[in-house]
Coordinates of C-alpha atoms and ligand atoms in Angstrom, one line a residue:
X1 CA 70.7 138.8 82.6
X2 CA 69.9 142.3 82.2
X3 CA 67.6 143.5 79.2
X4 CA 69.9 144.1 76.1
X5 CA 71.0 147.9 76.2
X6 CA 71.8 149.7 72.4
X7 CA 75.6 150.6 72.6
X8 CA 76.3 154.3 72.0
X9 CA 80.5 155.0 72.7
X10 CA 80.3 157.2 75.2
X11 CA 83.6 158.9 74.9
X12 CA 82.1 160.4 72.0
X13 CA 79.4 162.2 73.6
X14 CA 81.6 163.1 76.4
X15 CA 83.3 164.9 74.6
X16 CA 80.7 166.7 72.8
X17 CA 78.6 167.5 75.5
X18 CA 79.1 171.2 76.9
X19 CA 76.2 170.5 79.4
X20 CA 76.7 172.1 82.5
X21 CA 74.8 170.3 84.8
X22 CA 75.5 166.2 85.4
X23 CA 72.3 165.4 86.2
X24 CA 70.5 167.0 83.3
X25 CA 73.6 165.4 80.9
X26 CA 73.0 162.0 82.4
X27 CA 69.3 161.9 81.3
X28 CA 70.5 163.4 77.8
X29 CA 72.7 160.1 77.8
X30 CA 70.1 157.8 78.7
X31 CA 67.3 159.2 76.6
X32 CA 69.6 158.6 73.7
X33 CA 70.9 155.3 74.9
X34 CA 67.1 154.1 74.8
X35 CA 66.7 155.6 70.9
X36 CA 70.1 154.9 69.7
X37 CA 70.3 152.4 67.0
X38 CA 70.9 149.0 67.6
X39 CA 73.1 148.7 65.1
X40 CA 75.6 151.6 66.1
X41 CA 78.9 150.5 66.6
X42 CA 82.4 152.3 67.0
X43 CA 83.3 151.3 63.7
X44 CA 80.5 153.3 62.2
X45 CA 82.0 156.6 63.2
X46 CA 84.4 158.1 62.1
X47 CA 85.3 160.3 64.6
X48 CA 87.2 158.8 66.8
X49 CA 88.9 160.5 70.2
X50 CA 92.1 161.5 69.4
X51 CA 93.4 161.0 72.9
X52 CA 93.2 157.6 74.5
X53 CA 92.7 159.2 77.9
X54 CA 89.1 160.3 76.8
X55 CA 88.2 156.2 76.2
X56 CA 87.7 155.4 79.9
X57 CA 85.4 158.0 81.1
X58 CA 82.1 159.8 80.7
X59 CA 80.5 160.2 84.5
X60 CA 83.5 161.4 86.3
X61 CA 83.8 158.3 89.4
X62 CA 83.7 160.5 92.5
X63 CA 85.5 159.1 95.6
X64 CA 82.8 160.4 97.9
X65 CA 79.7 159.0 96.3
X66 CA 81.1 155.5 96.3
X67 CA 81.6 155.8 100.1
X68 CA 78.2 157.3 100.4
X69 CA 76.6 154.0 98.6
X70 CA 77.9 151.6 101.5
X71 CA 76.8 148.0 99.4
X72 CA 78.3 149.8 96.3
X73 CA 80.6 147.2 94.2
X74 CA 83.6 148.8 92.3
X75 CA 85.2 148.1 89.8
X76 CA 88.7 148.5 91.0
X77 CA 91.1 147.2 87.8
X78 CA 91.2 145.5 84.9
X79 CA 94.4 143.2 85.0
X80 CA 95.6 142.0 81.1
X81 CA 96.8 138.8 81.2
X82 CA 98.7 136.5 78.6
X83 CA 95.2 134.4 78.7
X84 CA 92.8 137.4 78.8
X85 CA 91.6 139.8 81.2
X86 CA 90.6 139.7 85.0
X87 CA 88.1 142.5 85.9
X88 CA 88.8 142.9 89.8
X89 CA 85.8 144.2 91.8
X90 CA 85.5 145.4 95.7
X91 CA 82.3 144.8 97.1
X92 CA 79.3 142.8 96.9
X93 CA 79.8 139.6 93.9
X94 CA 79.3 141.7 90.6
X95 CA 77.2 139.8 87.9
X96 CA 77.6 140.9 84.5
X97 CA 76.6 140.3 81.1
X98 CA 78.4 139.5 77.8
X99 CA 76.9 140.7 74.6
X100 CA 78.7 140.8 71.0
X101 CA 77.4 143.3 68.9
X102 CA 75.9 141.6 65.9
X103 CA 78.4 142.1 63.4
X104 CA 81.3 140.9 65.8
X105 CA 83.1 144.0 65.8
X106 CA 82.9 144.5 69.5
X107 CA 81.9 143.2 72.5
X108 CA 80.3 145.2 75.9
X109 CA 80.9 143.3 79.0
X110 CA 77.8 145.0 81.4
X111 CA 78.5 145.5 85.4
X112 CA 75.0 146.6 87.0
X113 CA 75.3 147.4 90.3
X114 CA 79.0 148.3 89.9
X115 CA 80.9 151.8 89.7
X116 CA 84.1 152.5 87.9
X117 CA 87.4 153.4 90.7
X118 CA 87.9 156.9 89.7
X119 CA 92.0 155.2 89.5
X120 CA 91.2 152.6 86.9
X121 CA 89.1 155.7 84.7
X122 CA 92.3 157.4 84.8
X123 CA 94.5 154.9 83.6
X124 CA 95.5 154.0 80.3
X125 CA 94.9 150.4 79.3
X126 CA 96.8 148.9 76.5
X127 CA 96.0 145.8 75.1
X128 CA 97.5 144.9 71.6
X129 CA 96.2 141.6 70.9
X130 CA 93.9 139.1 70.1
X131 CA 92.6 141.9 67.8
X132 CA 91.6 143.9 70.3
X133 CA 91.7 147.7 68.8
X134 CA 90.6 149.2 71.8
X135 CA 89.5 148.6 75.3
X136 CA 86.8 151.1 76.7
X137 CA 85.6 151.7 80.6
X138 CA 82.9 153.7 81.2
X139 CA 80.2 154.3 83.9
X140 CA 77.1 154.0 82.0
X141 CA 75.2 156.1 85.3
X142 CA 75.4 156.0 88.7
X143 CA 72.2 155.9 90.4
X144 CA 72.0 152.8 90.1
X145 CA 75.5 152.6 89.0
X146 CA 76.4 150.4 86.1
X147 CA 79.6 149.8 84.2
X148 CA 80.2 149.0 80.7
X149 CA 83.6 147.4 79.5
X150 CA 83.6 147.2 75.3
X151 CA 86.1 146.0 73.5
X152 CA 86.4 146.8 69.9
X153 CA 87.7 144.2 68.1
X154 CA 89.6 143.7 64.4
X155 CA 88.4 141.4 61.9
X156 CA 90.7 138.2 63.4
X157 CA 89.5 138.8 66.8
X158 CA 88.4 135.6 68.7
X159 CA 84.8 135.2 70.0
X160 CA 85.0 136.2 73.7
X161 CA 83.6 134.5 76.9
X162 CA 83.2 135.9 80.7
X163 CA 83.1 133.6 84.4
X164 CA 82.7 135.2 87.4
X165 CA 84.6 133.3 90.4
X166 CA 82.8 134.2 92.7
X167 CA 85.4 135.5 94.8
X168 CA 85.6 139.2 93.0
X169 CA 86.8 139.1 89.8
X170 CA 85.1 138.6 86.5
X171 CA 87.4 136.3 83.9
X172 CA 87.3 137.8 80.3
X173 CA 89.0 135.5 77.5
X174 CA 88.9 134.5 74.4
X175 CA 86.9 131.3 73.5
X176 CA 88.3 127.9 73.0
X177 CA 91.3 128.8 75.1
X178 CA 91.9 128.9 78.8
X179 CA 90.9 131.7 81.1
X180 CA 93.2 133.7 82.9
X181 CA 95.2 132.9 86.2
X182 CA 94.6 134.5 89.1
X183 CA 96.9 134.5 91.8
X184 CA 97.8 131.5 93.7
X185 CA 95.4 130.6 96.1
X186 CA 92.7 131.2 93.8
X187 CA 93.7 128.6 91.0
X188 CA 93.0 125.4 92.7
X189 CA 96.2 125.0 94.1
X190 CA 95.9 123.1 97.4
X191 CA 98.1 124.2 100.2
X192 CA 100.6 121.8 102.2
X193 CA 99.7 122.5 105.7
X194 CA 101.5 120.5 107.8
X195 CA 104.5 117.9 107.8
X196 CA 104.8 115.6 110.8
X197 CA 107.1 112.9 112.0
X198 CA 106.1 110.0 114.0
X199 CA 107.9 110.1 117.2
X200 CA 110.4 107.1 116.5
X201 CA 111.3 109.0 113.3
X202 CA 110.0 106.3 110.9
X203 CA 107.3 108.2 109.5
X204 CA 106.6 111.3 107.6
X205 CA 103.4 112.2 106.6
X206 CA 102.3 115.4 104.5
X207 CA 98.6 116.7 105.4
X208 CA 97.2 119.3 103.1
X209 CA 93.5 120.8 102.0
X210 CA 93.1 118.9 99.1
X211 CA 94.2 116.1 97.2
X212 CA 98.1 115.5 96.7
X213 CA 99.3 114.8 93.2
X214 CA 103.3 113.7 94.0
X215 CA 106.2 112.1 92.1
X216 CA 109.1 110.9 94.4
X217 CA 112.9 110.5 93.3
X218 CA 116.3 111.1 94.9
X219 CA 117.9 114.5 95.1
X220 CA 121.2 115.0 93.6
X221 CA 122.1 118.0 95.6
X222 CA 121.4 117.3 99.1
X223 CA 120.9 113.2 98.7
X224 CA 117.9 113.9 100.6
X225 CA 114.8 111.7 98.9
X226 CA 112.1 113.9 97.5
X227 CA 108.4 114.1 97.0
X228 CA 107.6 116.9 94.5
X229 CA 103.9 117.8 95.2
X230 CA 102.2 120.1 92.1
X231 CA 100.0 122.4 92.1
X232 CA 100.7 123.2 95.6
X233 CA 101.8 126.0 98.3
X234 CA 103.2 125.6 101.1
X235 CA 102.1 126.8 104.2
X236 CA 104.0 124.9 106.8
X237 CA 107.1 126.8 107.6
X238 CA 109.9 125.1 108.7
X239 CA 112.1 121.7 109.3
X240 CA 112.5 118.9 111.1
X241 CA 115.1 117.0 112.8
X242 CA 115.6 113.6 114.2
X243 CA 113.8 112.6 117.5
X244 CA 116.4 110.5 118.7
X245 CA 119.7 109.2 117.4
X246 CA 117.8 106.0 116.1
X247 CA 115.6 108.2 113.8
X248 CA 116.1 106.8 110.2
X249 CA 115.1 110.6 109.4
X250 CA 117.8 113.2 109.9
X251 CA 116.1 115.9 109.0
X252 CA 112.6 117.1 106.8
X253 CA 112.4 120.4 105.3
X254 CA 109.7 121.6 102.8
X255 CA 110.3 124.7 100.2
X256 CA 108.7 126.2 97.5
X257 CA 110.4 125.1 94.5
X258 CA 108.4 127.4 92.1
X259 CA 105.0 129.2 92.5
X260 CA 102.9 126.1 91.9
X261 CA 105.1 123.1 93.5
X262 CA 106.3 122.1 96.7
X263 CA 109.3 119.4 97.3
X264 CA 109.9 118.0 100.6
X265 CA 113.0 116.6 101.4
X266 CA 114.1 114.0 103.8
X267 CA 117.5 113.2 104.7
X268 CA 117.7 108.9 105.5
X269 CA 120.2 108.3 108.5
X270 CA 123.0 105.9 107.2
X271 CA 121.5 102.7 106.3
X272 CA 117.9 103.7 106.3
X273 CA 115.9 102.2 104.1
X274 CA 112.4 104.4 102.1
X275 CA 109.7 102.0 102.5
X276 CA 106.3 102.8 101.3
X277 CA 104.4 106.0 100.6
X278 CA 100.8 105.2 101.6
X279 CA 98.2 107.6 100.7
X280 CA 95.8 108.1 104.2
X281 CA 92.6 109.9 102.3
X282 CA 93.2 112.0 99.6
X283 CA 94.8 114.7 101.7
X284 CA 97.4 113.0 103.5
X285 CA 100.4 111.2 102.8
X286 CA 102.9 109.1 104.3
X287 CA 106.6 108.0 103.8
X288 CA 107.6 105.1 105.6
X289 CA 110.9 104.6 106.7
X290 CA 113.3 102.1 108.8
X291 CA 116.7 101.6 109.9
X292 CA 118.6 98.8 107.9
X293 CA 120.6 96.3 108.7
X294 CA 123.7 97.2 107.3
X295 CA 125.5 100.3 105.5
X296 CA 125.1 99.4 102.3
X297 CA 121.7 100.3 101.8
X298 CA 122.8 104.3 101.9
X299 CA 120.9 105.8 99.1
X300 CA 122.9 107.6 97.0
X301 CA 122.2 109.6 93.1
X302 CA 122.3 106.5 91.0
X303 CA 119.9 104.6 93.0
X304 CA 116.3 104.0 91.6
X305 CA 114.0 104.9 94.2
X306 CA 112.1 102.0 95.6
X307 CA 109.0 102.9 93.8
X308 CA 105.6 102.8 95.9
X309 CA 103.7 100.0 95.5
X310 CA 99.4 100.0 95.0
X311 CA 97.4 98.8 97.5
X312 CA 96.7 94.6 96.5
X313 CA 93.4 94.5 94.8
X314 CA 91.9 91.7 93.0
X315 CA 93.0 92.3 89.3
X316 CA 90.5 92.2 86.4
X317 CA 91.5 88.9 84.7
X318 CA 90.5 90.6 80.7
X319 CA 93.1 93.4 81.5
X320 CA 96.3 92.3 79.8
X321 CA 99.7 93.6 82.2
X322 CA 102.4 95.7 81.5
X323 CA 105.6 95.1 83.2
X324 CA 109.3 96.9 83.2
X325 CA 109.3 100.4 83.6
X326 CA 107.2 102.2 85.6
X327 CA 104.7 104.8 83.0
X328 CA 103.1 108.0 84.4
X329 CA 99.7 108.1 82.8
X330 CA 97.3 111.7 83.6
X331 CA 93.8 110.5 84.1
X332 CA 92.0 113.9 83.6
X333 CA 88.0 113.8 84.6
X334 CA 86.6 116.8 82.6
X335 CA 85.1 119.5 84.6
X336 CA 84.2 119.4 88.4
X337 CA 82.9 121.9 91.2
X338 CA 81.3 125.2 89.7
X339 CA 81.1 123.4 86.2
X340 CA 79.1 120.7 85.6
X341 CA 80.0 120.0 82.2
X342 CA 77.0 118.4 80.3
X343 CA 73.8 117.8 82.0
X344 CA 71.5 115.2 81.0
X345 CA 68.1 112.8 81.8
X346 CA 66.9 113.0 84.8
X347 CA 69.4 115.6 85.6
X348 CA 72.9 113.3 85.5
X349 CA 76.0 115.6 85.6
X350 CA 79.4 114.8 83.5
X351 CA 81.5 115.8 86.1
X352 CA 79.9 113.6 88.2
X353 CA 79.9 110.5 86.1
X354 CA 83.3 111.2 84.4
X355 CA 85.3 111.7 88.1
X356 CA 83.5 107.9 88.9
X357 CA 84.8 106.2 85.4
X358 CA 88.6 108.4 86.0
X359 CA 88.7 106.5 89.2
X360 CA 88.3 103.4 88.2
X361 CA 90.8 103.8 84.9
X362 CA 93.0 104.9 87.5
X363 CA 92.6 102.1 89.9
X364 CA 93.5 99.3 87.1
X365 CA 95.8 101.5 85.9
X366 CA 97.6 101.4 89.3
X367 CA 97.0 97.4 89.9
X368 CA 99.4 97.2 86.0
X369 CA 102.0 99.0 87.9
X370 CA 101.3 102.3 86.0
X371 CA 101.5 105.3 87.8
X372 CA 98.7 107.6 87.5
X373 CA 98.2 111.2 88.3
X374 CA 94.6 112.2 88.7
X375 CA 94.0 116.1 87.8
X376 CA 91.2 116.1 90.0
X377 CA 90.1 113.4 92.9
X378 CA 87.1 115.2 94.1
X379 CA 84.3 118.0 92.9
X380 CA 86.5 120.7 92.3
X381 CA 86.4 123.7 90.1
X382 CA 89.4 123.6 87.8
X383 CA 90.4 125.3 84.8
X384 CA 91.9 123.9 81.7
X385 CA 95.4 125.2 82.0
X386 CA 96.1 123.4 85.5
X387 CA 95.4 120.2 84.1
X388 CA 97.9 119.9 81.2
X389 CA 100.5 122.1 83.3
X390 CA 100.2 119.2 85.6
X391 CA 101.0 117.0 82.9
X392 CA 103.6 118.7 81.1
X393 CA 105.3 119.0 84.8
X394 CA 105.3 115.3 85.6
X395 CA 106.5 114.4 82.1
X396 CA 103.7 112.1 81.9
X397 CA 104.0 109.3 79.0
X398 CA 100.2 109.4 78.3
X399 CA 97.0 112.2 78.7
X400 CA 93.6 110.4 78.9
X401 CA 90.8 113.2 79.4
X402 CA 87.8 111.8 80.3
X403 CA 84.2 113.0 79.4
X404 CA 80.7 112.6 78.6
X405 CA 78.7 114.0 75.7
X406 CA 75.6 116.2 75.1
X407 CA 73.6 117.6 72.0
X408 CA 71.7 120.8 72.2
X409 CA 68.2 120.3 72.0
X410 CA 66.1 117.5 73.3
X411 CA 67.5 114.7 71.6
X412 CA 67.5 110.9 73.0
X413 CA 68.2 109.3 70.1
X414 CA 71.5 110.9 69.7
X415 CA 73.7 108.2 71.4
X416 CA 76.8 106.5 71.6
X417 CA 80.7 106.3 72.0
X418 CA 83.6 108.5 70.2
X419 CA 87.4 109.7 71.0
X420 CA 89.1 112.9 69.9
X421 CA 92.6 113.2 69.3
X422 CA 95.1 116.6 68.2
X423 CA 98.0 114.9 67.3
X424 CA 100.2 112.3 68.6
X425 CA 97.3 110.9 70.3
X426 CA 95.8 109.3 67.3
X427 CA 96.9 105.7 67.9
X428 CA 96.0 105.5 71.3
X429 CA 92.5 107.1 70.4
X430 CA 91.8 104.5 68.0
X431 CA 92.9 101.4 71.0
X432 CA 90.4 103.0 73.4
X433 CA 87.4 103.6 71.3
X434 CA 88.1 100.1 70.0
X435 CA 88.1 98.4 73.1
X436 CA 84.8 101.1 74.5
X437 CA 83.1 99.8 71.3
X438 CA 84.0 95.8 71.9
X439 CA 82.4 96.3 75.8
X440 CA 79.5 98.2 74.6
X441 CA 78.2 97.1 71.0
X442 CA 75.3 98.5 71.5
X443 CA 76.6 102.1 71.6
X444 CA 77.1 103.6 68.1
X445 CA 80.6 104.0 67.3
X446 CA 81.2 107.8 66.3
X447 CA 84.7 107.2 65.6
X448 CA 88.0 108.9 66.3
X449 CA 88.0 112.6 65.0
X450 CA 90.6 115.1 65.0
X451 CA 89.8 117.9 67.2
X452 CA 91.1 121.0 68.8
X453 CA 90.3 121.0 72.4
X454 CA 92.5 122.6 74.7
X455 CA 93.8 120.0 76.6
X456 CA 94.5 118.0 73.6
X457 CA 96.9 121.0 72.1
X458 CA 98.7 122.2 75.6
X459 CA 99.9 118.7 76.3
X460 CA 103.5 117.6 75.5
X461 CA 102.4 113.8 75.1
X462 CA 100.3 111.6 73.4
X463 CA 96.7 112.9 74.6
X464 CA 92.8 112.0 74.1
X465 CA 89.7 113.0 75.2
X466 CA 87.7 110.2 76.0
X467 CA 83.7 111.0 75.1
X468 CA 82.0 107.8 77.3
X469 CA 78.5 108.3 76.0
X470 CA 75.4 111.1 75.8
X471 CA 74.0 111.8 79.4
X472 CA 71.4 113.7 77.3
X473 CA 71.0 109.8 75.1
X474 CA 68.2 107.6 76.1
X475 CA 70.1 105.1 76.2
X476 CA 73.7 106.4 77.3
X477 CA 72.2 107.8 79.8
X478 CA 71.0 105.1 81.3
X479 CA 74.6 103.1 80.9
X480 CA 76.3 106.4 82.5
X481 CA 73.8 106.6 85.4
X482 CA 74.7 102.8 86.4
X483 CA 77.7 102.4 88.3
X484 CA 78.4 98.9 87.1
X485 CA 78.0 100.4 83.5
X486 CA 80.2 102.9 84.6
X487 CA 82.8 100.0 86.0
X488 CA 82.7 98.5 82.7
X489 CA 83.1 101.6 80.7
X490 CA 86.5 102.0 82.7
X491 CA 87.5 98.8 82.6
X492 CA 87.1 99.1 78.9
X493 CA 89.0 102.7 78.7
X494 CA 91.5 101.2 81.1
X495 CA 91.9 98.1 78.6
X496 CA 92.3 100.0 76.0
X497 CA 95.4 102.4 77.2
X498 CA 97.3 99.0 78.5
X499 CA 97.1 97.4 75.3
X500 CA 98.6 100.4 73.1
X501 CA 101.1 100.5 76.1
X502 CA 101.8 96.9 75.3
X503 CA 102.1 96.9 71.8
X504 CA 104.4 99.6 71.4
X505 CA 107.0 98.0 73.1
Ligands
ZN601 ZN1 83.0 117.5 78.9

């Protein structure tokens, strides 16, 4: 953080100065940055600069100057997204800090370190929403250098938030909503890097960077069977054909179906049979295939897939089963990677503790024949958006979000168990805390509440967001650090998702 700086709009005294000299102007600026009034906000004068050009600069960038300062960072464009803003910077990792004035009626988004492209000073940048009456660039001085973005907001405008991603850019968005998307590569996407088969053609396997989130179904079009991997790129170019004229595989071919999902396709011979698709790691996948015995096994549109199958596992006998029809369940463990979500006693992390619990959900979930899509499998940093994309994509039936709780302030005795719900989720809300609150009866039940997180809003299906205890509790914490706890807790979520499944059928 850098000590809080007075806001003065610049453009105005750009305009007014006739001072010849830069150097001599610049000091002018900063002796009355340092006296200005704290208070001083665009909205408190009048005159405002006729011509929007004069909003985005006071120093004039100069090309040469920046080359001169070799570790300089620059601030090369501001990109306006549907979700925000992305400030994209060259150079070394630019920090920044985000101040509302007091009276809300703008914000400053501070660069030290960082110079303004003298391209984005010229340009014109039009927002139009999210109350945003103006956005402002301005080099605040150069040696050192140091930006100032300000927006100047309307009296609906949201409160704003700022991440850096450490790769360049500087995410600018409004709170309680997701932050912009970067390009893919950058969104947690994993990439599909390679697509083998065995060399008696019996088995495919998909190997990619990060954990594969897949449904599988017959293809109308080309009667080829299909495993539709999302939030994926592809970077295996290519197709494969049969080994040999036993192959049960006549060909394999991978294409990017839309900017965030991959299907590969592979053709049976006549009579082949799809056996299981086993899951090698968390990266790595594999279709099974053999020749059958006689022609009438030839897949064609109407056939159900032969769905895969869970690895056997011994069953928790107080977790009732579903049978017929195969569900699609999201398991969604809050947070991950850069964001640790809550941090407690004796310095337990939510992401950590929530990804160990999803697991588990997910692994009775699976043994009751559900099918489960994790939106994370490992630490990973991974914004809201993803997650119920993901969900709306596979059509799931259900959206569990799992977390774990924290109060500001050093407070043990604030413990114990509750579920949130938007809309359609409020039955199934009410079956999990239940069944969390018959496991634990120590925990205080906080209820199911209404909410409007994110996730619970952007999802299609009946959602919930799953709050398994305080990690900052004296006692929670103790239940959340203990991996048996932490068994029970999702065999008690897990319960609790079956049973609603149950009765409404
Ligand atoms: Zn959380």
């Amino acid at each position: 953080m850098i000590p809080p700086t007075p806001y003065l709009p610049m453009s105005q005294l750009a305009r007014k100065s006739h001072l010849p000299h830069r150097n001599l102007w610049l000091g002018l600026l900063g002796a009355l940055l340092l006296s200005s009034p704290a208070h001083a906000h665009p909205h408190s004068l009048s005159d405002r600069p006729e011509r929007p050009e004069q909003d985005y600069s006071t120093v004039e960038p100069d090309d040469r100057a920046i080359a001169a300062t070799g570790a300089a960072t620059l601030l090369e464009d501001i990109e306006i997204k549907d979700e925000g803003f992305i400030l994209h910077t060259r150079g070394q990792q630019a920090q920044f800090d985000l101040k509302p004035s007091s009276d809300r009626s703008w914000v400053s988004i501070d660069l030290p370190g960082v110079s303004l492209s003298p391209e984005l000073a010229r340009r014109t940048l039009n927002v139009e929403r999210w109350g945003v009456e103006r956005l402002q660039v301005i080099q605040l001085s150069s040696t050192p250098p140091m930006t100032r973005v300000t927006l100047s907001l309307d009296e609906s405008a949201p409160n704003w938030q700022a991440r850096s991603n450490g790769s360049g850019q500087v995410l600018v968005w409004p709170e309680g909503s997701a932050p912009p998307n970067l390009a893919r590569g950058q969104s947690g996407l994993i990439r599909i890097e390679g697509v083998e088969l065995s060399e008696d053609g019996s088995r495919v396997t998909i190997k990619a960077d990060g954990p594969i989130a897949y449904t599988s179904n017959w293809d109308r079009h080309t009667s080829a069977y299909m495993l539709t991997i999302y939030s994926a790129e592809l970077a295996w170019q290519g197709s494969l054909t049969r080994p040999n004229s036993d192959s049960p595989v006549l060909w394999v071919r991978g294409s990017q179906e839309d900017p965030e999902t991959v299907a590969i396709r592979i053709l049976p011979a006549a009579g082949a049979q799809i056996g299981n698709i086993t899951q090698n790691g968390d990266r790595e996948i594999s279709l099974q295939l053999s020749r059958g015995p006689t022609p009438s096994n030839l897949p064609n549109a109407n056939n159900r897939p032969p769905i895969p199958t869970a690895p056997p596992a011994e069953k928790p006998s107080s977790v009732p089963q579903v049978p017929q029809t195969r569900l699609a369940i999201v398991i969604d463990p809050g947070h991950g990677g850069r964001d640790p979500g809550a941090v407690g006693i004796g310095g337990l992390q939510e992401k950590d503790v929530v990804l160990d619990i999803s697991e588990k959900v997910a692994q009775i979930l699976e043994q009751n024949g559900v099918t489960v899509v994790m939106t994370r499998q490992d630490d990973r940093t991974l914004d809201l958006a993803p997650r119920t994309q993901l969900a709306n994509r596979v059509n799931a039936d259900l959206f569990v979000s799992i977390h774990a709780n924290a109060v500001a302030g050093k407070r043990p005795e604030v413990n114990g168990l509750e579920t949130f719900y938007y809309s359609s989720g409020r039955e199934l809300a009410g079956y999990i805390q239940n069944s969390m609150i018959q496991s634990f009866n120590t925990m205080p039940n906080r209820g199911v509440k209404q909410a409007r997180f994110y996730v619970l809003r952007h999802t299609r299906m009946p959602a919930v967001l799953v709050e398994t205890g305080f990690v900052t509790g004296r006692d929670d914490s103790r239940i959340l650090a203990d991996p048996a706890q932490r068994s029970r807790m999702a065999e008690a979520i897990a319960r609790g998702i079956l049973n609603y499944v149950r009765d409404r059928r």
